[in-house]
Amino acid sequence: MQDSLPNDYLLSQWISGELTEEEKVAWESSATQKEVKRILEHSENLNVAATRSKAEAWEMLNQKIQQPTPVVNMRRRYMLWGSAVAAALALVFLLIPFSGGQTSYLAEVGSQSQVRLPDGSSAELNAGSEITLTEEDWQHERALNLTGEAFFEVKKGSKFVVTTDQISVEVLGTSFNVQARPQLSQVSCYTGKVRVVDNKSQQEIILTPGQTARWSKESGLQTTAEALSAKPEWLTGKFVYKNVPLSLVLDELERQFNVSINHESTDEFSGGFDKSDLEQALYQVCSVMGLTYTFEDDKRSRIKLTPEQN
């Protein structure tokens, strides 16, 4: 049974979830199954572009399938064909969001990214942040989802909506910053007007330039007036905080420097750090909180914070 079934047939049955019990045995022992498994196990190491669209993914898939395959014996030809399709499938799994027709823009940990949206508006993404949108719907509804933090400069036009897990932000044409973290979210208005809505309670706040709306589980939405610079300071590598959980600051350090920090605290932090140097940033935070830091590996990627010894 195992020698009589070609790899391409088994691959198609596996993709469609229609393998019989006999075919499952043949699939598990086939060269194509091993290749698919190897590719998927190593897919995280592929250099995938931050911007992904269905059209781009299918184009890459078609190019992969259409690559000429050397004609050798039939068994070898099926193995080569199956491997090529398996590699293409792994590529599609990475490039096509399963929500259907969505495009994602991602800033990797340790880096920031600037993207231009379909209407010419721009978004600058902080490290470890992502926005997703459906290009096909953009002409009718300018709406996107945000995870992390981004600064938007929106061209005038129809309503522009940014949705996060906790809040939604609506504007017509303005510049604003949105930070969406599990324990704290906030929106700062730089120009124009911004409407911020609590997704759960439907409480809403209208912001004008210089105002910030802050959301937390404990307090819901609240407004503060702040002296804002022309743009968010994080765009220049400076991170400033006022009465925020220390854990939020440490999370930002991890994103900016791609490190892991071992420390548990419920204390609040006021101060800031500069992204130019890891040790300087750690000192700026630890000196305020009475902490010391220790690198736990040679790569300086794992850090432990402990109270200062008197």
C-alpha positions as MATLAB code, in Angstrom:
seq = 'MQDSLPNDYLLSQWISGELTEEEKVAWESSATQKEVKRILEHSENLNVAATRSKAEAWEMLNQKIQQPTPVVNMRRRYMLWGSAVAAALALVFLLIPFSGGQTSYLAEVGSQSQVRLPDGSSAELNAGSEITLTEEDWQHERALNLTGEAFFEVKKGSKFVVTTDQISVEVLGTSFNVQARPQLSQVSCYTGKVRVVDNKSQQEIILTPGQTARWSKESGLQTTAEALSAKPEWLTGKFVYKNVPLSLVLDELERQFNVSINHESTDEFSGGFDKSDLEQALYQVCSVMGLTYTFEDDKRSRIKLTPEQN';
ca = [
       0.000    0.000    0.000;
       2.723    2.461    1.020;
       4.747    1.993   -2.164;
       1.711    2.211   -4.472;
       0.509    5.680   -3.443;
       2.332    8.720   -4.914;
       3.389   11.494   -2.568;
       1.334   14.150   -4.343;
      -1.868   12.165   -3.794;
      -1.093   11.692   -0.094;
      -0.247   15.374    0.253;
      -3.551   16.457   -1.281;
      -5.474   14.047    0.961;
      -3.631   15.325    4.036;
      -4.371   18.966    3.142;
      -8.070   18.236    2.706;
      -8.191   16.076    5.862;
      -9.472   13.041    3.940;
      -6.748   10.457    4.626;
      -8.063    6.954    5.229;
      -6.475    4.796    7.938;
      -4.339    3.002    5.332;
      -3.377    6.321    3.726;
      -2.417    7.750    7.120;
       0.117    4.949    7.542;
       1.512    5.645    4.084;
       1.566    9.421    4.705;
       3.403    9.103    8.033;
       6.185    7.112    6.376;
       6.407    9.183    3.175;
       9.301   11.469    2.271;
       6.900   14.365    1.647;
       5.434   14.130    5.164;
       8.937   14.355    6.620;
       9.682   17.360    4.413;
       6.439   19.119    5.405;
       7.205   18.492    9.079;
      10.770   19.771    8.705;
       9.660   22.946    6.918;
       6.940   23.755    9.420;
       9.273   23.135   12.371;
      11.757   25.617   10.952;
       9.269   28.107    9.535;
       9.846   30.563   12.400;
      13.367   31.140   11.080;
      12.151   32.230    7.646;
      12.682   35.904    6.796;
       9.064   36.829    6.111;
       8.235   40.379    5.065;
       6.392   42.481    7.593;
       3.710   43.351    5.036;
       1.692   40.363    3.948;
      -1.206   40.160    1.545;
      -3.150   37.331   -0.033;
      -2.226   38.435   -3.557;
       1.496   38.444   -2.738;
       1.278   35.033   -1.089;
      -0.521   33.414   -4.029;
       1.924   34.927   -6.479;
       4.824   33.410   -4.543;
       2.950   30.091   -4.381;
       2.370   30.037   -8.153;
       6.014   30.829   -8.840;
       7.067   28.001   -6.569;
       4.768   25.443   -8.179;
       5.716   26.486  -11.715;
       9.440   25.973  -11.135;
      10.629   23.246  -13.562;
      11.227   19.865  -11.945;
      13.910   17.567  -13.421;
      12.381   14.464  -15.018;
      13.893   11.397  -13.357;
      12.106    8.200  -12.386;
       8.455    8.485  -11.378;
       8.987    7.881   -7.646;
      11.736   10.530   -7.474;
       9.598   12.990   -9.493;
       6.688   12.665   -7.049;
       9.078   13.285   -4.134;
      10.419   16.455   -5.736;
       6.953   17.721   -6.621;
       5.644   16.984   -3.145;
       8.587   18.775   -1.511;
       8.093   21.856   -3.660;
       4.397   22.029   -2.820;
       5.111   21.438    0.862;
       7.544   24.336    0.894;
       5.017   26.509   -0.913;
       2.313   25.526    1.556;
       4.517   26.475    4.491;
       5.076   29.828    2.828;
       1.334   30.364    2.370;
       0.600   29.404    5.976;
       2.972   32.167    7.061;
       1.883   34.814    4.613;
      -1.905   34.514    4.461;
      -3.794   35.497    7.636;
      -6.574   32.977    8.236;
      -9.109   35.757    8.804;
      -9.372   36.085    5.047;
      -7.994   38.831    2.831;
      -6.233   40.745    5.586;
      -2.937   42.587    5.356;
      -0.668   42.795    8.385;
       2.096   45.274    9.186;
       4.484   44.159   11.904;
       7.347   45.799   13.808;
       9.577   43.077   15.186;
      10.837   43.108   18.770;
      13.855   45.421   18.972;
      12.856   47.549   15.977;
      10.328   50.134   14.837;
       8.589   50.315   11.483;
       6.880   52.996    9.409;
       4.102   51.954    7.041;
       1.885   53.752    4.546;
      -1.767   52.798    4.644;
      -3.915   52.367    1.493;
      -5.345   55.930    1.676;
      -1.922   57.564    2.111;
      -2.210   57.901    5.883;
       0.851   56.739    7.806;
       1.487   54.703   10.935;
       4.745   54.350   12.848;
       4.776   51.115   14.825;
       6.641   50.682   18.077;
       8.615   47.470   18.693;
       6.521   44.319   18.970;
       3.430   46.009   17.500;
       1.123   44.971   14.682;
      -1.783   46.419   12.727;
      -4.116   44.444   10.478;
      -6.645   45.649    7.926;
      -8.677   44.446    4.960;
      -7.585   46.298    1.833;
     -10.717   45.317   -0.096;
     -12.885   47.137    2.455;
     -10.622   50.139    2.937;
     -12.279   52.371    0.332;
     -15.620   51.949    2.120;
     -14.419   51.790    5.719;
     -11.040   52.938    6.991;
     -10.753   50.505    9.902;
      -7.847   48.556   11.370;
      -6.888   46.560   14.444;
      -3.875   47.432   16.590;
      -1.844   45.354   18.990;
       0.901   47.289   20.749;
       1.602   50.966   20.050;
       1.503   53.186   16.976;
       1.516   56.871   16.027;
      -0.962   57.720   13.252;
      -1.067   60.682   10.879;
      -4.443   60.412    9.176;
      -5.387   62.074    5.921;
      -8.763   63.811    5.883;
     -11.618   61.755    4.546;
     -14.133   59.262    5.836;
     -14.135   58.029    9.415;
     -10.895   56.364   10.462;
     -11.194   53.725   13.226;
      -8.481   52.016   15.269;
      -9.714   49.091   17.355;
      -7.801   47.429   20.205;
      -8.879   44.803   22.733;
      -9.976   47.470   25.242;
     -10.784   50.661   23.329;
     -11.750   52.057   19.933;
     -10.496   55.350   18.484;
     -12.332   57.339   15.812;
     -11.036   60.349   13.864;
     -11.584   62.167   10.564;
      -8.160   63.651    9.985;
      -5.601   64.154   12.705;
      -2.459   62.830   14.383;
      -2.609   60.729   17.519;
      -0.794   58.001   19.423;
      -2.410   54.768   20.615;
      -0.837   52.465   23.176;
      -2.713   49.206   23.754;
      -1.346   47.002   26.518;
      -3.261   44.388   28.541;
      -3.048   46.328   31.823;
      -3.087   49.885   30.469;
      -4.139   51.590   27.237;
      -3.920   55.257   26.392;
      -4.529   57.625   23.496;
      -2.836   61.020   23.083;
      -4.182   63.628   20.670;
      -1.643   65.823   18.863;
      -3.796   67.548   16.245;
      -7.520   67.592   15.432;
     -10.031   65.714   17.574;
     -10.138   62.096   18.687;
     -13.074   60.081   20.007;
     -12.120   57.252   22.394;
     -14.656   54.568   23.363;
     -14.406   51.877   26.035;
     -15.356   48.725   24.123;
     -17.058   47.150   27.140;
     -18.865   49.996   28.916;
     -19.281   52.203   25.803;
     -18.070   55.174   27.859;
     -16.608   57.751   25.472;
     -14.286   60.741   25.650;
     -13.517   63.426   23.057;
      -9.865   64.499   23.064;
      -8.417   67.773   21.775;
      -4.693   68.513   21.222;
      -2.663   68.043   24.397;
      -5.135   65.666   26.015;
      -4.647   61.983   26.810;
      -7.253   59.330   27.583;
      -6.041   56.502   29.793;
      -7.841   53.171   30.252;
      -7.258   50.611   33.009;
      -9.306   47.758   34.439;
      -9.599   49.556   37.749;
     -10.510   53.068   36.559;
     -11.992   52.673   33.083;
     -11.483   55.744   30.864;
     -10.023   58.925   32.319;
      -8.743   62.134   30.718;
      -5.580   64.043   31.575;
      -4.085   67.210   30.127;
      -0.411   66.847   29.262;
       2.315   68.956   27.706;
       2.930   66.928   24.556;
       5.861   67.371   22.203;
       5.326   67.615   18.447;
       5.340   63.810   18.241;
       5.529   60.965   20.779;
       8.940   60.781   22.417;
       9.268   57.053   21.736;
       9.758   57.906   18.058;
      13.132   59.434   19.034;
      14.072   56.551   21.318;
      12.963   58.162   24.601;
      10.347   56.545   26.845;
       8.743   58.636   29.587;
       6.228   57.437   32.171;
       4.147   58.915   34.972;
       2.579   56.725   37.641;
       2.425   53.514   35.618;
       3.017   49.926   36.790;
       6.714   49.047   36.768;
       5.812   45.846   34.917;
       4.659   47.949   31.948;
       8.053   49.703   31.826;
       9.942   46.400   32.057;
       7.811   44.974   29.250;
       8.831   47.944   27.100;
      12.500   47.368   27.915;
      12.105   43.767   26.791;
      10.528   44.828   23.489;
      13.043   47.549   22.727;
      16.175   45.521   23.487;
      14.882   41.993   22.769;
      15.771   40.748   26.266;
      14.028   38.880   29.075;
      13.797   40.542   32.520;
      13.112   38.506   35.645;
      11.297   40.633   38.200;
       7.853   40.776   39.769;
       6.556   44.043   41.143;
       3.305   45.876   41.736;
       5.076   49.206   42.332;
       4.407   52.278   40.198;
       7.105   54.035   38.209;
       7.649   57.637   37.168;
      10.652   58.424   35.034;
      12.016   57.154   31.764;
      14.799   55.521   29.795;
      16.686   56.018   26.547;
      16.890   53.293   23.901;
      20.466   54.093   22.862;
      22.115   51.714   25.364;
      20.765   48.727   27.340;
      22.863   49.185   30.481;
      22.129   52.903   30.623;
      18.406   52.185   30.237;
      18.529   49.602   33.034;
      20.339   52.063   35.278;
      17.778   54.788   34.561;
      14.949   52.514   35.667;
      16.664   50.675   38.518;
      18.093   53.803   40.172;
      14.587   55.210   40.577;
      13.195   51.973   42.017;
      16.120   51.028   44.283;
      17.005   47.958   42.228;
      20.179   46.433   40.806;
      20.463   44.366   37.632;
      22.480   41.240   36.815;
      23.026   39.611   33.426;
      22.320   35.897   33.681;
      23.942   34.789   30.406;
      26.895   35.698   28.187;
      24.641   37.177   25.500;
      23.145   39.623   28.029;
      19.687   38.569   26.908;
      18.448   37.419   30.342;
      18.413   39.961   33.155;
      17.514   39.652   36.831;
      16.484   42.614   38.980;
      16.931   42.529   42.749;
      16.571   45.115   45.559;
      19.706   47.117   46.350;
      21.644   45.947   49.390;
      22.079   48.668   52.048;
];
